[in-house]
Amino acid sequence: MGVRKSREEWKIYGNVFDEFTREVIFRLASQGFFDELKSAIALGKEANIFTATAGRQAESAEQVIVKIYRLENCNFKKMYDYLRHDPRYMSTKPSKRAIVFAWCQREYRNLLLAREAVRVPTPLAFKSNVIVMSLVGDPLTGETAPMLKDQTPENPAVFCQLLLDDIRSLWKAGLVHGDLSAFNVLNDDGKPVMIDFSQSSPTAAPNARALLQRDLENLAAHFKKLGIIIDVEKEMKRIVK
Ligand SMILES: Nc1ncnc2c1ncn2[C@@H]1O[C@H](COP(=O)(O)OP(=O)(O)OP(=O)(O)O)[C@@H](O)[C@H]1O
Ligand SMILES: [Mg+2]
């Protein structure tokens, strides 16, 4: 484990992050949730994702994932719309920061709930617009599991069934993913792992069934290309029953 970075040293990330975000990263690192950011692995719609070396809170040398939501260049309107449908976040203030912080906290809370039912990244910490979670893949080397869209499973039928069973277990635990696609499902050695839970909603939300239907339709479109037919209506019934 390297020497902990000083506030000054974190400034080298100044080109990438604003001062507020650098302070959040510094605080989380100081609290021992990670030591230093290692590789940038993805630049998403709303977040930058890094691997990071384990901090002193970690029990091993395993690398973790640090997901940093941007304070600008997000689709705030869309995010706010989703939040307003979620009974837990209905009263979120319509300011950019309030929206991003709620979005990040929501991902953390959703992962905590989801992990009771299915295998997802373990949420380790969050603060403001930054969330730390376990790495799916090989945490010792930092190699992340490929996305389903980049790595077709050897047995797509088995993979698809495991995924549908996970979606059902998640629903039983009271959550619908809401943004499922071949981007947000990782292929971890032939086993599906759902990620990216900021958009997930309680099944009690008024739009929960519509989100479930859309998730299933997205997956049906992808698996059709692999020769697997998902009967969306039948699956809907099986899941919500
Ligand atoms: N816990 C994790 N383990 C391994 N890889 C991960 C993990 N979290 C994210 N990734 C990788 O980073 C990519 C982007 O992550 P994610 O889907 O969470 O963010 P995003 O799509 O940018 O989110 P948003 O749509 O909210 O902006 C994923 O497709 C995946 O390749
Ligand atoms: Mg994603």
Coordinates of C-alpha atoms and ligand atoms in Angstrom, one line a residue, residues 44-45 49 67 147 179 181 183-184 195-196, ligand 2:
G44 CA -20.2 7.2 -18.6
K45 CA -23.1 9.5 -19.3
I49 CA -15.2 5.3 -13.1
K67 CA -17.5 6.1 -9.3
M147 CA -19.8 -6.1 -20.2
D179 CA -31.6 0.7 -16.7
S181 CA -29.0 -3.4 -20.9
F183 CA -23.9 -2.4 -20.9
N184 CA -25.1 -2.7 -17.3
I195 CA -24.3 -3.0 -12.0
D196 CA -25.2 0.7 -12.3
Ligands
MG2 MG -23.8 2.0 -17.1

